[in-house]
Amino acid sequence: MGSPMKIRASLSGETADVKVLMRHDMETGQRKDASGAVIPAWYIQEVTVALNGKAVVTAEWGAAVSKDPYLALKVKGAKSGDAVSVTWVDNKGDTRTDETKIA
Amino acid sequence: MREALNLERRKALKAGAGFGLLSALLSVGLISPQQARAAVNKGAFDAKTLDETYKALGVSAPAVSDQVVINASDIAENGAVVPIGIKSNLPNTQMVALLVERNPNPLSASYNLTEAAVPEVTMRVKMGQTSNVIALVKADGKFYTATKEIKITLGGCGG
C-alpha cells in the first residue's frame, strides 16, 4: 500500500501549482548491506497526475529519483475545488493513490 | 465452521476481482512488474550510456536549444538529493526527460505531458558523481536538449 503522500495544490490564475511529496525507499539495486549482499532494487516506476480524474502528466521514473520523491508541476485550466490526484506504481507492483482539492 | 470458511473465501474472491486483470496477472506471476512498465521507454531506463539511451528512446541527433532551461545549482552538496527543474519554452512540448550522463543508467525520469500541463517539472534525483545533466525535450515531434554540469561534493550512491 505504501505510506500516504503529501499533495499541495495552490491556484495562481488558472494554473494550479501541484507539489507532491511521496514516501518511498527508492532503492537503486546498486547498494550493498553490511554483509555485502546487494539490496534489491525497489523504486517507483510510474507516476500519474490527474485533474478531475483526467491524466495530465504521466511520468516514468528510473531508480535515480531520490528517496522520498518530490515532484512539482503545473496544471493549466484548473479552478478552485478541482480534484488533483496522484498515483504511483513501483517495480514490485505496489501502488498508491492520494487526492486533494485545489484550495 | 465450514460455512464460515466459505464466507471468508467468497469475500476474498470478491476483493480480488476488484483489482482487475493486471494485478491478477501480477500476483500469479505471469507478467513481472518490469514487463508491466509502459512499453514506450522499455529498455531506455536500462541503457548504460547516453548514446544507448538516445537510441532506446528513438532520438537521433537532438538539437541544442536555449528554449530548454535547466534550473539547478552549480554545486550540489549531497548527491543523494539534487533538486533539478526543467522548463521548456518551446510550443507544443510533449515530453520532458532528465538524463544524468555519468550515472549507471543515465535516464532518470521522463514525463509525458498533455496539453493541460505546463512544460515545467521539478524533481530530486541521485547523482553518483559530478556530471553533466541533460534535459531532453520533445516538442512538435522534434527533440531538443540543454546541458548543465552539476558538481557533487558527496556522492549519492555509496549509502
mmCIF file of C-alpha atoms in Angstrom:
data_model
loop_
_atom_site.group_PDB
_atom_site.id
_atom_site.type_symbol
_atom_site.label_atom_id
_atom_site.label_comp_id
_atom_site.label_asym_id
_atom_site.label_seq_id
_atom_site.Cartn_x
_atom_site.Cartn_y
_atom_site.Cartn_z
ATOM 1 C CA MET A 1 0.000 0.000 0.000
ATOM 2 C CA GLY A 2 2.751 2.446 0.807
ATOM 3 C CA SER A 3 2.611 5.485 3.038
ATOM 4 C CA PRO A 4 0.368 8.457 2.315
ATOM 5 C CA MET A 5 1.610 11.201 0.014
ATOM 6 C CA LYS A 6 1.537 14.858 0.814
ATOM 7 C CA ILE A 7 -0.067 16.785 -2.014
ATOM 8 C CA ARG A 8 -0.413 20.524 -2.121
ATOM 9 C CA ALA A 9 -2.240 22.288 -4.925
ATOM 10 C CA SER A 10 -2.483 26.059 -4.974
ATOM 11 C CA LEU A 11 -4.056 28.210 -7.626
ATOM 12 C CA SER A 12 -2.467 31.180 -9.344
ATOM 13 C CA GLY A 13 -4.795 32.481 -12.015
ATOM 14 C CA GLU A 14 -5.935 29.441 -13.953
ATOM 15 C CA THR A 15 -2.805 27.427 -13.292
ATOM 16 C CA ALA A 16 -2.529 25.066 -10.375
ATOM 17 C CA ASP A 17 0.827 24.614 -8.694
ATOM 18 C CA VAL A 18 0.972 20.965 -7.692
ATOM 19 C CA LYS A 19 3.615 19.797 -5.245
ATOM 20 C CA VAL A 20 3.831 16.170 -4.225
ATOM 21 C CA LEU A 21 5.947 14.507 -1.582
ATOM 22 C CA MET A 22 5.802 10.734 -1.782
ATOM 23 C CA ARG A 23 7.216 8.295 0.710
ATOM 24 C CA HIS A 24 9.243 5.515 -0.851
ATOM 25 C CA ASP A 25 12.660 3.966 -0.246
ATOM 26 C CA MET A 26 13.677 4.193 -3.916
ATOM 27 C CA GLU A 27 16.392 1.540 -3.633
ATOM 28 C CA THR A 28 18.598 1.592 -6.708
ATOM 29 C CA GLY A 29 19.704 -2.022 -6.613
ATOM 30 C CA GLN A 30 23.316 -0.766 -6.570
ATOM 31 C CA ARG A 31 23.810 -0.565 -2.818
ATOM 32 C CA LYS A 32 25.073 -3.339 -0.580
ATOM 33 C CA ASP A 33 24.159 -4.041 3.024
ATOM 34 C CA ALA A 34 26.651 -4.622 5.860
ATOM 35 C CA SER A 35 27.217 -8.262 4.859
ATOM 36 C CA GLY A 36 27.945 -7.326 1.262
ATOM 37 C CA ALA A 37 24.684 -8.586 -0.199
ATOM 38 C CA VAL A 38 23.083 -6.379 -2.820
ATOM 39 C CA ILE A 39 19.929 -4.650 -1.644
ATOM 40 C CA PRO A 40 17.372 -5.384 -4.375
ATOM 41 C CA ALA A 41 16.025 -2.503 -6.429
ATOM 42 C CA TRP A 42 12.730 -1.115 -5.224
ATOM 43 C CA TYR A 43 11.539 2.110 -6.761
ATOM 44 C CA ILE A 44 8.559 3.904 -8.226
ATOM 45 C CA GLN A 45 8.295 3.350 -11.972
ATOM 46 C CA GLU A 46 5.185 5.205 -12.957
ATOM 47 C CA VAL A 47 3.538 8.340 -11.679
ATOM 48 C CA THR A 48 0.276 9.783 -12.944
ATOM 49 C CA VAL A 49 -1.040 13.201 -12.036
ATOM 50 C CA ALA A 50 -4.701 13.733 -12.875
ATOM 51 C CA LEU A 51 -7.064 16.687 -12.719
ATOM 52 C CA ASN A 52 -10.648 15.645 -12.009
ATOM 53 C CA GLY A 53 -9.795 12.092 -12.983
ATOM 54 C CA LYS A 54 -8.213 13.030 -16.321
ATOM 55 C CA ALA A 55 -4.490 12.313 -16.614
ATOM 56 C CA VAL A 56 -2.418 15.459 -17.164
ATOM 57 C CA VAL A 57 1.108 14.137 -16.744
ATOM 58 C CA THR A 58 2.279 10.535 -16.854
ATOM 59 C CA ALA A 59 5.842 10.023 -15.745
ATOM 60 C CA GLU A 60 8.199 7.110 -15.930
ATOM 61 C CA TRP A 61 10.942 7.007 -13.357
ATOM 62 C CA GLY A 62 14.190 5.168 -13.036
ATOM 63 C CA ALA A 63 15.937 4.245 -9.814
ATOM 64 C CA ALA A 64 17.856 7.529 -9.832
ATOM 65 C CA VAL A 65 14.972 9.518 -8.399
ATOM 66 C CA SER A 66 15.771 10.391 -4.781
ATOM 67 C CA LYS A 67 14.363 8.626 -1.754
ATOM 68 C CA ASP A 68 11.007 10.050 -0.669
ATOM 69 C CA PRO A 69 10.477 11.658 -4.089
ATOM 70 C CA TYR A 70 9.433 15.260 -4.516
ATOM 71 C CA LEU A 71 7.660 16.356 -7.653
ATOM 72 C CA ALA A 72 6.433 19.787 -8.623
ATOM 73 C CA LEU A 73 4.487 20.597 -11.755
ATOM 74 C CA LYS A 74 1.832 22.935 -13.075
ATOM 75 C CA VAL A 75 -1.612 22.180 -14.435
ATOM 76 C CA LYS A 76 -3.469 24.577 -16.726
ATOM 77 C CA GLY A 77 -7.205 25.225 -16.740
ATOM 78 C CA ALA A 78 -7.724 24.455 -13.082
ATOM 79 C CA LYS A 79 -10.171 26.101 -10.747
ATOM 80 C CA SER A 80 -10.815 26.126 -7.043
ATOM 81 C CA GLY A 81 -12.353 22.900 -5.789
ATOM 82 C CA ASP A 82 -10.964 20.724 -8.576
ATOM 83 C CA ALA A 83 -9.594 17.359 -7.547
ATOM 84 C CA VAL A 84 -5.900 16.633 -8.094
ATOM 85 C CA SER A 85 -4.929 13.010 -7.716
ATOM 86 C CA VAL A 86 -1.522 11.373 -7.832
ATOM 87 C CA THR A 87 -0.931 7.665 -8.408
ATOM 88 C CA TRP A 88 2.336 5.770 -8.297
ATOM 89 C CA VAL A 89 3.236 2.195 -9.191
ATOM 90 C CA ASP A 90 6.543 0.688 -8.081
ATOM 91 C CA ASN A 91 8.586 -2.135 -9.596
ATOM 92 C CA LYS A 92 7.075 -4.626 -7.164
ATOM 93 C CA GLY A 93 3.593 -3.824 -8.430
ATOM 94 C CA ASP A 94 2.656 -1.891 -5.308
ATOM 95 C CA THR A 95 0.529 1.185 -5.934
ATOM 96 C CA ARG A 96 -0.949 4.114 -4.092
ATOM 97 C CA THR A 97 -3.296 6.972 -4.963
ATOM 98 C CA ASP A 98 -3.912 10.128 -2.992
ATOM 99 C CA GLU A 99 -6.137 13.065 -3.796
ATOM 100 C CA THR A 100 -6.519 16.645 -2.744
ATOM 101 C CA LYS A 101 -8.761 19.574 -3.631
ATOM 102 C CA ILE A 102 -7.306 22.755 -5.026
ATOM 103 C CA ALA A 103 -7.523 25.422 -2.360
ATOM 104 C CA MET B 1 -17.208 -23.891 10.684
ATOM 105 C CA ARG B 2 -17.222 -24.871 7.093
ATOM 106 C CA GLU B 3 -19.812 -22.293 6.196
ATOM 107 C CA ALA B 4 -17.788 -19.595 7.877
ATOM 108 C CA LEU B 5 -14.757 -20.560 5.836
ATOM 109 C CA ASN B 6 -16.773 -20.442 2.656
ATOM 110 C CA LEU B 7 -17.955 -16.980 3.532
ATOM 111 C CA GLU B 8 -14.378 -15.836 4.036
ATOM 112 C CA ARG B 9 -13.446 -17.322 0.723
ATOM 113 C CA ARG B 10 -16.283 -15.543 -1.004
ATOM 114 C CA LYS B 11 -15.175 -12.229 0.473
ATOM 115 C CA ALA B 12 -11.619 -12.845 -0.621
ATOM 116 C CA LEU B 13 -12.738 -13.659 -4.141
ATOM 117 C CA LYS B 14 -14.845 -10.543 -4.271
ATOM 118 C CA ALA B 15 -11.973 -8.359 -3.120
ATOM 119 C CA GLY B 16 -9.630 -9.995 -5.586
ATOM 120 C CA ALA B 17 -11.913 -9.401 -8.534
ATOM 121 C CA GLY B 18 -11.862 -5.668 -7.885
ATOM 122 C CA PHE B 19 -8.173 -5.357 -8.614
ATOM 123 C CA GLY B 20 -8.693 -6.213 -12.223
ATOM 124 C CA LEU B 21 -6.789 -8.298 -14.668
ATOM 125 C CA LEU B 22 -3.423 -6.579 -14.426
ATOM 126 C CA SER B 23 -2.895 -7.096 -10.734
ATOM 127 C CA ALA B 24 -4.311 -10.600 -11.019
ATOM 128 C CA LEU B 25 -1.689 -11.429 -13.609
ATOM 129 C CA LEU B 26 0.949 -9.735 -11.480
ATOM 130 C CA SER B 27 0.055 -11.759 -8.422
ATOM 131 C CA VAL B 28 0.112 -15.027 -10.342
ATOM 132 C CA GLY B 29 3.499 -14.017 -11.669
ATOM 133 C CA LEU B 30 2.534 -14.317 -15.313
ATOM 134 C CA ILE B 31 3.923 -10.897 -16.041
ATOM 135 C CA SER B 32 6.643 -9.287 -13.970
ATOM 136 C CA PRO B 33 6.350 -5.652 -12.918
ATOM 137 C CA GLN B 34 9.185 -4.860 -15.315
ATOM 138 C CA GLN B 35 7.062 -6.049 -18.205
ATOM 139 C CA ALA B 36 4.118 -4.114 -16.920
ATOM 140 C CA ARG B 37 6.005 -0.857 -17.386
ATOM 141 C CA ALA B 38 4.719 1.179 -20.277
ATOM 142 C CA ALA B 39 6.313 -0.202 -23.390
ATOM 143 C CA VAL B 40 7.351 3.213 -24.693
ATOM 144 C CA ASN B 41 10.575 3.596 -22.789
ATOM 145 C CA LYS B 42 11.262 -0.049 -22.126
ATOM 146 C CA GLY B 43 14.995 -0.521 -22.313
ATOM 147 C CA ALA B 44 15.779 3.176 -22.167
ATOM 148 C CA PHE B 45 15.979 3.051 -18.389
ATOM 149 C CA ASP B 46 18.396 0.112 -18.570
ATOM 150 C CA ALA B 47 20.698 1.773 -21.085
ATOM 151 C CA LYS B 48 24.160 2.433 -19.679
ATOM 152 C CA THR B 49 25.408 5.231 -21.888
ATOM 153 C CA LEU B 50 23.951 8.398 -23.289
ATOM 154 C CA ASP B 51 24.042 7.064 -26.852
ATOM 155 C CA GLU B 52 22.270 3.843 -25.873
ATOM 156 C CA THR B 53 19.616 5.850 -24.074
ATOM 157 C CA TYR B 54 19.010 8.066 -27.087
ATOM 158 C CA LYS B 55 18.798 5.005 -29.289
ATOM 159 C CA ALA B 56 16.299 3.308 -26.984
ATOM 160 C CA LEU B 57 14.193 6.459 -26.947
ATOM 161 C CA GLY B 58 14.343 6.756 -30.719
ATOM 162 C CA VAL B 59 16.199 10.045 -30.579
ATOM 163 C CA SER B 60 18.756 10.918 -33.231
ATOM 164 C CA ALA B 61 20.962 13.988 -33.027
ATOM 165 C CA PRO B 62 18.802 16.221 -30.836
ATOM 166 C CA ALA B 63 19.283 19.934 -31.369
ATOM 167 C CA VAL B 64 20.646 22.115 -28.579
ATOM 168 C CA SER B 65 18.074 24.730 -27.745
ATOM 169 C CA ASP B 66 18.240 27.775 -25.490
ATOM 170 C CA GLN B 67 14.481 27.436 -25.084
ATOM 171 C CA VAL B 68 15.087 24.489 -22.791
ATOM 172 C CA VAL B 69 16.133 25.610 -19.341
ATOM 173 C CA ILE B 70 17.671 23.541 -16.560
ATOM 174 C CA ASN B 71 17.056 25.068 -13.197
ATOM 175 C CA ALA B 72 19.604 23.706 -10.730
ATOM 176 C CA SER B 73 22.503 24.967 -8.682
ATOM 177 C CA ASP B 74 26.070 24.517 -9.988
ATOM 178 C CA ILE B 75 27.211 22.666 -6.917
ATOM 179 C CA ALA B 76 25.182 20.111 -5.011
ATOM 180 C CA GLU B 77 26.478 19.255 -1.594
ATOM 181 C CA ASN B 78 24.627 15.950 -1.276
ATOM 182 C CA GLY B 79 24.486 13.720 -4.345
ATOM 183 C CA ALA B 80 21.606 11.738 -2.870
ATOM 184 C CA VAL B 81 19.260 14.702 -3.197
ATOM 185 C CA VAL B 82 19.919 17.002 -6.142
ATOM 186 C CA PRO B 83 16.984 19.271 -6.951
ATOM 187 C CA ILE B 84 16.621 19.800 -10.690
ATOM 188 C CA GLY B 85 13.956 21.687 -12.582
ATOM 189 C CA ILE B 86 13.375 21.548 -16.319
ATOM 190 C CA LYS B 87 11.408 24.138 -18.212
ATOM 191 C CA SER B 88 10.603 24.219 -21.894
ATOM 192 C CA ASN B 89 9.597 27.401 -23.673
ATOM 193 C CA LEU B 90 9.017 25.530 -26.927
ATOM 194 C CA PRO B 91 5.448 25.397 -28.211
ATOM 195 C CA ASN B 92 3.677 22.056 -28.153
ATOM 196 C CA THR B 93 6.044 20.332 -25.719
ATOM 197 C CA GLN B 94 5.026 16.681 -25.440
ATOM 198 C CA MET B 95 7.756 15.134 -23.338
ATOM 199 C CA VAL B 96 10.404 16.182 -20.862
ATOM 200 C CA ALA B 97 13.135 13.827 -19.691
ATOM 201 C CA LEU B 98 16.132 14.122 -17.405
ATOM 202 C CA LEU B 99 19.395 12.304 -18.076
ATOM 203 C CA VAL B 100 22.446 12.217 -15.818
ATOM 204 C CA GLU B 101 25.403 11.388 -18.043
ATOM 205 C CA ARG B 102 27.645 9.635 -15.517
ATOM 206 C CA ASN B 103 25.039 7.725 -13.534
ATOM 207 C CA PRO B 104 24.949 3.913 -14.016
ATOM 208 C CA ASN B 105 21.754 4.413 -16.045
ATOM 209 C CA PRO B 106 21.597 7.933 -17.477
ATOM 210 C CA LEU B 107 17.824 8.164 -17.905
ATOM 211 C CA SER B 108 16.401 9.249 -14.565
ATOM 212 C CA ALA B 109 12.862 10.305 -15.345
ATOM 213 C CA SER B 110 10.636 11.089 -18.279
ATOM 214 C CA TYR B 111 7.359 12.964 -18.248
ATOM 215 C CA ASN B 112 4.681 12.742 -20.888
ATOM 216 C CA LEU B 113 2.760 15.981 -20.914
ATOM 217 C CA THR B 114 -0.754 16.544 -22.158
ATOM 218 C CA GLU B 115 -1.981 19.933 -23.333
ATOM 219 C CA ALA B 116 -3.242 20.678 -19.835
ATOM 220 C CA ALA B 117 0.266 20.549 -18.385
ATOM 221 C CA VAL B 118 2.711 23.439 -18.235
ATOM 222 C CA PRO B 119 6.060 22.142 -19.568
ATOM 223 C CA GLU B 120 7.846 22.714 -16.298
ATOM 224 C CA VAL B 121 8.727 19.978 -13.810
ATOM 225 C CA THR B 122 10.885 19.911 -10.708
ATOM 226 C CA MET B 123 12.209 16.769 -9.076
ATOM 227 C CA ARG B 124 15.067 15.484 -6.935
ATOM 228 C CA VAL B 125 17.490 12.877 -8.216
ATOM 229 C CA LYS B 126 20.526 10.953 -7.059
ATOM 230 C CA MET B 127 23.899 11.604 -8.670
ATOM 231 C CA GLY B 128 26.877 9.344 -8.066
ATOM 232 C CA GLN B 129 29.463 11.916 -9.063
ATOM 233 C CA THR B 130 29.972 15.255 -10.751
ATOM 234 C CA SER B 131 28.296 15.003 -14.125
ATOM 235 C CA ASN B 132 26.532 16.743 -16.939
ATOM 236 C CA VAL B 133 22.778 16.609 -16.651
ATOM 237 C CA ILE B 134 20.792 16.753 -19.832
ATOM 238 C CA ALA B 135 17.247 17.914 -20.296
ATOM 239 C CA LEU B 136 15.678 16.206 -23.278
ATOM 240 C CA VAL B 137 12.513 17.795 -24.604
ATOM 241 C CA LYS B 138 10.226 16.610 -27.356
ATOM 242 C CA ALA B 139 8.280 19.436 -28.912
ATOM 243 C CA ASP B 140 6.212 19.231 -32.083
ATOM 244 C CA GLY B 141 7.750 15.833 -32.857
ATOM 245 C CA LYS B 142 11.368 17.047 -32.635
ATOM 246 C CA PHE B 143 13.914 16.544 -29.867
ATOM 247 C CA TYR B 144 15.835 19.345 -28.164
ATOM 248 C CA THR B 145 18.366 19.316 -25.355
ATOM 249 C CA ALA B 146 20.048 21.522 -22.828
ATOM 250 C CA THR B 147 23.073 20.538 -20.763
ATOM 251 C CA LYS B 148 24.399 21.716 -17.443
ATOM 252 C CA GLU B 149 27.230 20.446 -15.289
ATOM 253 C CA ILE B 150 26.473 19.867 -11.627
ATOM 254 C CA LYS B 151 29.344 19.354 -9.220
ATOM 255 C CA ILE B 152 28.823 16.855 -6.427
ATOM 256 C CA THR B 153 30.810 17.151 -3.241
ATOM 257 C CA LEU B 154 29.330 13.997 -1.667
ATOM 258 C CA GLY B 155 28.258 11.012 -3.787
ATOM 259 C CA GLY B 156 24.694 9.745 -3.725
ATOM 260 C CA CYS B 157 25.095 6.051 -4.342
ATOM 261 C CA GLY B 158 27.560 4.970 -1.684
ATOM 262 C CA GLY B 159 24.889 4.807 1.004
#
